[in-house]
């Protein structure tokens, strides 16, 4: 790390992601998150709005590619991408936004553990006692479609709050920010010494 103009600067890929490329990488990450969330919303609509049986409710991509819905590797891959994204983008957040981003990270970590358990059951050929299909711990109580819609919602909500606060920092948070998410002119005005 280097210190310049009172700000700590990180080097390497994580530094670039959380400083000069933070806004762009955060935007790309949100496209991935919203695309996946939309899949769950479409699947829920297919079940509750259109009255489709659960095996036929496969979301948008699952209609032309039905194997996607049953691929635990795909679901685990998405869970790990979400976790890595939350972890990698976290250093760019400060103050209140960082608190909310961390909440999303903790919830996604648990969601990742649930997907890892599902993947291990498929790969190792074992099931939890009393189940007939790969089942996560929370899925013992809540059906899978509803559970994943819930997980994606409770991860997305704190992310949304974090991004709102990140793009509208108070003066103290703005002074701590080193990323590309706020307008440079606003940063210069806030950091300029006051006349008087």
PDB file of N, CA and C in Angstrom, residues 69-120:
ATOM      1  N   UNK A  69     -30.937 -26.044 -14.803  1.00  0.00           N
ATOM      2  CA  UNK A  69     -31.662 -25.993 -13.533  1.00  0.00           C
ATOM      3  C   UNK A  69     -31.180 -27.074 -12.580  1.00  0.00           C
ATOM      4  N   UNK A  70     -30.819 -28.229 -13.112  1.00  0.00           N
ATOM      5  CA  UNK A  70     -30.404 -29.340 -12.250  1.00  0.00           C
ATOM      6  C   UNK A  70     -28.892 -29.431 -12.065  1.00  0.00           C
ATOM      7  N   UNK A  71     -28.135 -28.505 -12.619  1.00  0.00           N
ATOM      8  CA  UNK A  71     -26.677 -28.543 -12.501  1.00  0.00           C
ATOM      9  C   UNK A  71     -26.215 -27.897 -11.193  1.00  0.00           C
ATOM     10  N   UNK A  72     -25.808 -28.728 -10.236  1.00  0.00           N
ATOM     11  CA  UNK A  72     -25.308 -28.168  -8.974  1.00  0.00           C
ATOM     12  C   UNK A  72     -24.007 -27.405  -9.189  1.00  0.00           C
ATOM     13  N   UNK A  73     -23.222 -27.799 -10.206  1.00  0.00           N
ATOM     14  CA  UNK A  73     -21.991 -27.058 -10.502  1.00  0.00           C
ATOM     15  C   UNK A  73     -22.313 -25.627 -10.898  1.00  0.00           C
ATOM     16  N   UNK A  74     -23.364 -25.439 -11.703  1.00  0.00           N
ATOM     17  CA  UNK A  74     -23.755 -24.091 -12.118  1.00  0.00           C
ATOM     18  C   UNK A  74     -24.196 -23.273 -10.910  1.00  0.00           C
ATOM     19  N   UNK A  75     -25.028 -23.856 -10.064  1.00  0.00           N
ATOM     20  CA  UNK A  75     -25.518 -23.134  -8.884  1.00  0.00           C
ATOM     21  C   UNK A  75     -24.370 -22.812  -7.925  1.00  0.00           C
ATOM     22  N   UNK A  76     -23.485 -23.776  -7.722  1.00  0.00           N
ATOM     23  CA  UNK A  76     -22.335 -23.524  -6.852  1.00  0.00           C
ATOM     24  C   UNK A  76     -21.423 -22.468  -7.471  1.00  0.00           C
ATOM     25  N   UNK A  77     -21.219 -22.563  -8.781  1.00  0.00           N
ATOM     26  CA  UNK A  77     -20.383 -21.581  -9.474  1.00  0.00           C
ATOM     27  C   UNK A  77     -20.909 -20.173  -9.291  1.00  0.00           C
ATOM     28  N   UNK A  78     -22.221 -20.000  -9.406  1.00  0.00           N
ATOM     29  CA  UNK A  78     -22.799 -18.679  -9.191  1.00  0.00           C
ATOM     30  C   UNK A  78     -22.602 -18.238  -7.740  1.00  0.00           C
ATOM     31  N   UNK A  79     -22.822 -19.140  -6.790  1.00  0.00           N
ATOM     32  CA  UNK A  79     -22.656 -18.788  -5.372  1.00  0.00           C
ATOM     33  C   UNK A  79     -21.227 -18.343  -5.081  1.00  0.00           C
ATOM     34  N   UNK A  80     -20.238 -19.005  -5.681  1.00  0.00           N
ATOM     35  CA  UNK A  80     -18.843 -18.638  -5.430  1.00  0.00           C
ATOM     36  C   UNK A  80     -18.494 -17.331  -6.140  1.00  0.00           C
ATOM     37  N   UNK A  81     -19.045 -17.104  -7.343  1.00  0.00           N
ATOM     38  CA  UNK A  81     -18.827 -15.821  -8.037  1.00  0.00           C
ATOM     39  C   UNK A  81     -19.404 -14.681  -7.201  1.00  0.00           C
ATOM     40  N   UNK A  82     -20.592 -14.891  -6.648  1.00  0.00           N
ATOM     41  CA  UNK A  82     -21.196 -13.872  -5.771  1.00  0.00           C
ATOM     42  C   UNK A  82     -20.303 -13.600  -4.569  1.00  0.00           C
ATOM     43  N   UNK A  83     -19.817 -14.659  -3.942  1.00  0.00           N
ATOM     44  CA  UNK A  83     -18.981 -14.510  -2.753  1.00  0.00           C
ATOM     45  C   UNK A  83     -17.676 -13.796  -3.088  1.00  0.00           C
ATOM     46  N   UNK A  84     -17.025 -14.200  -4.166  1.00  0.00           N
ATOM     47  CA  UNK A  84     -15.767 -13.565  -4.573  1.00  0.00           C
ATOM     48  C   UNK A  84     -16.003 -12.099  -4.910  1.00  0.00           C
ATOM     49  N   UNK A  85     -17.094 -11.804  -5.624  1.00  0.00           N
ATOM     50  CA  UNK A  85     -17.404 -10.416  -5.966  1.00  0.00           C
ATOM     51  C   UNK A  85     -17.629  -9.556  -4.738  1.00  0.00           C
ATOM     52  N   UNK A  86     -18.407 -10.059  -3.788  1.00  0.00           N
ATOM     53  CA  UNK A  86     -18.648  -9.301  -2.554  1.00  0.00           C
ATOM     54  C   UNK A  86     -17.347  -9.073  -1.791  1.00  0.00           C
ATOM     55  N   UNK A  87     -16.502 -10.093  -1.752  1.00  0.00           N
ATOM     56  CA  UNK A  87     -15.228  -9.979  -1.041  1.00  0.00           C
ATOM     57  C   UNK A  87     -14.276  -9.022  -1.763  1.00  0.00           C
ATOM     58  N   UNK A  88     -14.152  -9.183  -3.081  1.00  0.00           N
ATOM     59  CA  UNK A  88     -13.195  -8.376  -3.853  1.00  0.00           C
ATOM     60  C   UNK A  88     -13.581  -6.904  -3.912  1.00  0.00           C
ATOM     61  N   UNK A  89     -14.875  -6.599  -3.949  1.00  0.00           N
ATOM     62  CA  UNK A  89     -15.325  -5.208  -4.049  1.00  0.00           C
ATOM     63  C   UNK A  89     -15.445  -4.517  -2.693  1.00  0.00           C
ATOM     64  N   UNK A  90     -15.377  -5.263  -1.615  1.00  0.00           N
ATOM     65  CA  UNK A  90     -15.563  -4.708  -0.267  1.00  0.00           C
ATOM     66  C   UNK A  90     -14.571  -3.607   0.097  1.00  0.00           C
ATOM     67  N   UNK A  91     -13.272  -3.706  -0.247  1.00  0.00           N
ATOM     68  CA  UNK A  91     -12.342  -2.636   0.139  1.00  0.00           C
ATOM     69  C   UNK A  91     -12.693  -1.264  -0.434  1.00  0.00           C
ATOM     70  N   UNK A  92     -13.474  -1.208  -1.507  1.00  0.00           N
ATOM     71  CA  UNK A  92     -13.861   0.075  -2.087  1.00  0.00           C
ATOM     72  C   UNK A  92     -14.961   0.782  -1.325  1.00  0.00           C
ATOM     73  N   UNK A  93     -15.601   0.086  -0.403  1.00  0.00           N
ATOM     74  CA  UNK A  93     -16.687   0.672   0.382  1.00  0.00           C
ATOM     75  C   UNK A  93     -16.155   1.191   1.713  1.00  0.00           C
ATOM     76  N   UNK A  94     -16.716   2.298   2.175  1.00  0.00           N
ATOM     77  CA  UNK A  94     -16.322   2.873   3.464  1.00  0.00           C
ATOM     78  C   UNK A  94     -17.582   3.193   4.274  1.00  0.00           C
ATOM     79  N   UNK A  95     -17.403   3.377   5.570  1.00  0.00           N
ATOM     80  CA  UNK A  95     -18.482   3.846   6.438  1.00  0.00           C
ATOM     81  C   UNK A  95     -19.712   2.965   6.435  1.00  0.00           C
ATOM     82  N   UNK A  96     -20.862   3.635   6.350  1.00  0.00           N
ATOM     83  CA  UNK A  96     -22.150   2.934   6.403  1.00  0.00           C
ATOM     84  C   UNK A  96     -22.302   1.943   5.255  1.00  0.00           C
ATOM     85  N   UNK A  97     -21.828   2.318   4.077  1.00  0.00           N
ATOM     86  CA  UNK A  97     -21.933   1.431   2.914  1.00  0.00           C
ATOM     87  C   UNK A  97     -21.159   0.141   3.143  1.00  0.00           C
ATOM     88  N   UNK A  98     -19.998   0.240   3.767  1.00  0.00           N
ATOM     89  CA  UNK A  98     -19.187  -0.959   4.037  1.00  0.00           C
ATOM     90  C   UNK A  98     -19.902  -1.895   5.014  1.00  0.00           C
ATOM     91  N   UNK A  99     -20.579  -1.318   5.996  1.00  0.00           N
ATOM     92  CA  UNK A  99     -21.334  -2.133   6.955  1.00  0.00           C
ATOM     93  C   UNK A  99     -22.396  -2.959   6.230  1.00  0.00           C
ATOM     94  N   UNK A 100     -23.174  -2.323   5.362  1.00  0.00           N
ATOM     95  CA  UNK A 100     -24.223  -3.026   4.633  1.00  0.00           C
ATOM     96  C   UNK A 100     -23.643  -4.036   3.651  1.00  0.00           C
ATOM     97  N   UNK A 101     -22.530  -3.679   2.996  1.00  0.00           N
ATOM     98  CA  UNK A 101     -21.890  -4.610   2.056  1.00  0.00           C
ATOM     99  C   UNK A 101     -21.398  -5.854   2.809  1.00  0.00           C
ATOM    100  N   UNK A 102     -20.878  -5.640   4.018  1.00  0.00           N
ATOM    101  CA  UNK A 102     -20.389  -6.752   4.840  1.00  0.00           C
ATOM    102  C   UNK A 102     -21.540  -7.661   5.261  1.00  0.00           C
ATOM    103  N   UNK A 103     -22.693  -7.083   5.555  1.00  0.00           N
ATOM    104  CA  UNK A 103     -23.874  -7.889   5.890  1.00  0.00           C
ATOM    105  C   UNK A 103     -24.220  -8.807   4.715  1.00  0.00           C
ATOM    106  N   UNK A 104     -24.214  -8.253   3.499  1.00  0.00           N
ATOM    107  CA  UNK A 104     -24.486  -9.067   2.306  1.00  0.00           C
ATOM    108  C   UNK A 104     -23.438 -10.168   2.159  1.00  0.00           C
ATOM    109  N   UNK A 105     -22.175  -9.844   2.425  1.00  0.00           N
ATOM    110  CA  UNK A 105     -21.080 -10.815   2.328  1.00  0.00           C
ATOM    111  C   UNK A 105     -21.281 -11.975   3.305  1.00  0.00           C
ATOM    112  N   UNK A 106     -21.650 -11.674   4.531  1.00  0.00           N
ATOM    113  CA  UNK A 106     -21.858 -12.716   5.548  1.00  0.00           C
ATOM    114  C   UNK A 106     -23.024 -13.630   5.146  1.00  0.00           C
ATOM    115  N   UNK A 107     -24.122 -13.038   4.691  1.00  0.00           N
ATOM    116  CA  UNK A 107     -25.275 -13.843   4.274  1.00  0.00           C
ATOM    117  C   UNK A 107     -24.903 -14.710   3.070  1.00  0.00           C
ATOM    118  N   UNK A 108     -24.168 -14.118   2.110  1.00  0.00           N
ATOM    119  CA  UNK A 108     -23.765 -14.886   0.932  1.00  0.00           C
ATOM    120  C   UNK A 108     -22.796 -15.999   1.301  1.00  0.00           C
ATOM    121  N   UNK A 109     -21.970 -15.791   2.322  1.00  0.00           N
ATOM    122  CA  UNK A 109     -21.081 -16.867   2.763  1.00  0.00           C
ATOM    123  C   UNK A 109     -21.908 -18.079   3.193  1.00  0.00           C
ATOM    124  N   UNK A 110     -22.969 -17.838   3.975  1.00  0.00           N
ATOM    125  CA  UNK A 110     -23.829 -18.941   4.396  1.00  0.00           C
ATOM    126  C   UNK A 110     -24.506 -19.583   3.180  1.00  0.00           C
ATOM    127  N   UNK A 111     -24.988 -18.767   2.259  1.00  0.00           N
ATOM    128  CA  UNK A 111     -25.619 -19.289   1.042  1.00  0.00           C
ATOM    129  C   UNK A 111     -24.631 -20.172   0.277  1.00  0.00           C
ATOM    130  N   UNK A 112     -23.380 -19.745   0.227  1.00  0.00           N
ATOM    131  CA  UNK A 112     -22.319 -20.528  -0.419  1.00  0.00           C
ATOM    132  C   UNK A 112     -22.135 -21.874   0.291  1.00  0.00           C
ATOM    133  N   UNK A 113     -22.148 -21.870   1.618  1.00  0.00           N
ATOM    134  CA  UNK A 113     -22.012 -23.115   2.387  1.00  0.00           C
ATOM    135  C   UNK A 113     -23.153 -24.072   2.030  1.00  0.00           C
ATOM    136  N   UNK A 114     -24.364 -23.536   1.917  1.00  0.00           N
ATOM    137  CA  UNK A 114     -25.515 -24.365   1.543  1.00  0.00           C
ATOM    138  C   UNK A 114     -25.311 -24.986   0.156  1.00  0.00           C
ATOM    139  N   UNK A 115     -24.828 -24.190  -0.809  1.00  0.00           N
ATOM    140  CA  UNK A 115     -24.582 -24.722  -2.154  1.00  0.00           C
ATOM    141  C   UNK A 115     -23.429 -25.723  -2.160  1.00  0.00           C
ATOM    142  N   UNK A 116     -22.429 -25.496  -1.333  1.00  0.00           N
ATOM    143  CA  UNK A 116     -21.326 -26.451  -1.225  1.00  0.00           C
ATOM    144  C   UNK A 116     -21.842 -27.793  -0.706  1.00  0.00           C
ATOM    145  N   UNK A 117     -22.727 -27.753   0.273  1.00  0.00           N
ATOM    146  CA  UNK A 117     -23.330 -28.980   0.796  1.00  0.00           C
ATOM    147  C   UNK A 117     -24.104 -29.716  -0.306  1.00  0.00           C
ATOM    148  N   UNK A 118     -24.859 -28.973  -1.110  1.00  0.00           N
ATOM    149  CA  UNK A 118     -25.589 -29.591  -2.225  1.00  0.00           C
ATOM    150  C   UNK A 118     -24.628 -30.214  -3.235  1.00  0.00           C
ATOM    151  N   UNK A 119     -23.582 -29.474  -3.588  1.00  0.00           N
ATOM    152  CA  UNK A 119     -22.602 -29.968  -4.556  1.00  0.00           C
ATOM    153  C   UNK A 119     -21.905 -31.228  -4.039  1.00  0.00           C
ATOM    154  N   UNK A 120     -21.520 -31.220  -2.770  1.00  0.00           N
ATOM    155  CA  UNK A 120     -20.857 -32.392  -2.191  1.00  0.00           C
ATOM    156  C   UNK A 120     -21.768 -33.614  -2.201  1.00  0.00           C
TER     157      UNK A 120
END
